[in-house]
Amino acid sequence: MTELQSRINEILKFFDNNDISLGYRKLLDCIIDTQDLSLYEDAIELTDWKEKFPEETEEIIQRSKSILEKVSKKDIKPYKTDESTIKVDVINKSYGTNKFSLGPISLEIKKGDVYGLVGENGNGKTTLLRILAKEISHDSGDIVYNFEETPNSTYDLRTKLVYIPQRTKKWYGSLKDNLKFVLSSYGVNPKENETRVLMMIARMGLWNYKHLKWSELSSGYKMRFELARTLLRKPEVLLLDEPLANLDVLAQQLILEDLKSICNSINNPIALILSSQQLYEVEKVSDKVIYLENGKQNDEIEDKKDTDAKLIIEIDSTVEREPLEQSLHHLQLDKLIYNGGIYIAYFDASTSFSSVMKSLGEHNIEVTYIRNISQSTRRFFVS
């Protein structure tokens, strides 16, 4: 089965289960991969109709499947993602005597993968992103960029390697006009420009906002606009600095799902490095987590097969410490720490998470929150 057919089958399952929201977004991803402007026009027409008649779910699904049938007849050749797009070899960066020092950092970045960049504030996440984006220099070590075409200028490099800071600049005019300006600067003719921009607007969930201005958009839609503007430039590497800041939980999950799907394009994959304080959300979509501690790279999170690792569980409970500790003591409880309003329980590696949950239930311990953080970067943030 080809990669395209596999994705088509996935989309059909979403539609068969009436999950129009996710199925439709993945349909648009497949259409974008075809680079067929006639299919773009079909998708644009359907998106406009869909937004006008959102309750017509059966019609939306049938029309979506009709377009999907056309997509299935296209020949989309997968991009080989074996080679590294960026190789970072023991880089360091210092800011004066006794001041912050970043490094040593060594990374291998490949297209189609999502890299979560986490660490407490002040540990160098933004500095590392800016070094990779060539906005600031590093003191030692090497960074090798392996793009499809060697950039001839800084402008070419910034097209292939895009950095979006946490606070984006204000823009003027409508959202749609700003996106059209991006493609016009690349010499795209007006008809194709209109089609590609509307397709990107549809994909990024901006259809009902395309005529709005900066001041009329929420933080979440401003971020979506920045992503739309960036993706029109077809970057090979995307560096995002705290894109989830100021977004509610639902918006965070939605934008992460979209980023994962877009970066996994069949023929135009993107390498994404994403810095964030939202550990669990980032970990769910990341292929690898890069953890910075005191400016240094901590690779412990990648050692999934460490047989000496403990079982570490976060527990929020209304009971006092003593009955909670008694309910867990027979499970080889090593220590129980109260950290930031939540208990952190450490067990021997032989203890299972299910046995902990079972014991809590048997002792009638009221639990409002529980999570296994044994392999999560969260374990580095607790005492």
PDB file of C-alpha atoms in Angstrom, residues 92-94 99-105 118-125 127 290-298 380-381:
ATOM      1  CA  ASN A  92      28.585  26.499  22.574  1.00  0.00           C
ATOM      2  CA  LYS A  93      27.529  30.073  23.248  1.00  0.00           C
ATOM      3  CA  SER A  94      28.562  32.258  26.190  1.00  0.00           C
ATOM      4  CA  LYS A  99      26.990  34.844  32.738  1.00  0.00           C
ATOM      5  CA  PHE A 100      24.745  32.425  30.880  1.00  0.00           C
ATOM      6  CA  SER A 101      26.415  29.699  28.842  1.00  0.00           C
ATOM      7  CA  LEU A 102      24.662  27.423  26.336  1.00  0.00           C
ATOM      8  CA  GLY A 103      26.157  24.094  25.368  1.00  0.00           C
ATOM      9  CA  PRO A 104      27.529  21.767  24.435  1.00  0.00           C
ATOM     10  CA  ILE A 105      24.624  20.967  22.102  1.00  0.00           C
ATOM     11  CA  VAL A 118      11.768  22.102  26.656  1.00  0.00           C
ATOM     12  CA  GLY A 119      13.404  23.434  29.781  1.00  0.00           C
ATOM     13  CA  GLU A 120      12.787  25.959  32.525  1.00  0.00           C
ATOM     14  CA  ASN A 121      12.858  29.665  31.686  1.00  0.00           C
ATOM     15  CA  GLY A 122      16.369  30.987  31.239  1.00  0.00           C
ATOM     16  CA  ASN A 123      17.859  27.672  30.119  1.00  0.00           C
ATOM     17  CA  GLY A 124      18.592  28.753  26.539  1.00  0.00           C
ATOM     18  CA  LYS A 125      15.643  27.597  24.423  1.00  0.00           C
ATOM     19  CA  THR A 127      19.044  31.288  22.265  1.00  0.00           C
ATOM     20  CA  ILE A 290      15.353  18.091  23.495  1.00  0.00           C
ATOM     21  CA  TYR A 291      15.673  19.009  27.172  1.00  0.00           C
ATOM     22  CA  LEU A 292      17.904  21.900  28.269  1.00  0.00           C
ATOM     23  CA  GLU A 293      19.040  22.100  31.881  1.00  0.00           C
ATOM     24  CA  ASN A 294      21.273  24.981  32.982  1.00  0.00           C
ATOM     25  CA  GLY A 295      22.067  25.606  29.331  1.00  0.00           C
ATOM     26  CA  LYS A 296      23.208  22.032  28.753  1.00  0.00           C
ATOM     27  CA  GLN A 297      21.601  19.240  26.774  1.00  0.00           C
ATOM     28  CA  ASN A 298      20.139  16.436  28.869  1.00  0.00           C
ATOM     29  CA  PHE A 380      13.119  16.971  35.542  1.00  0.00           C
ATOM     30  CA  PHE A 381      10.999  19.846  36.828  1.00  0.00           C
TER      31      PHE A 381
END
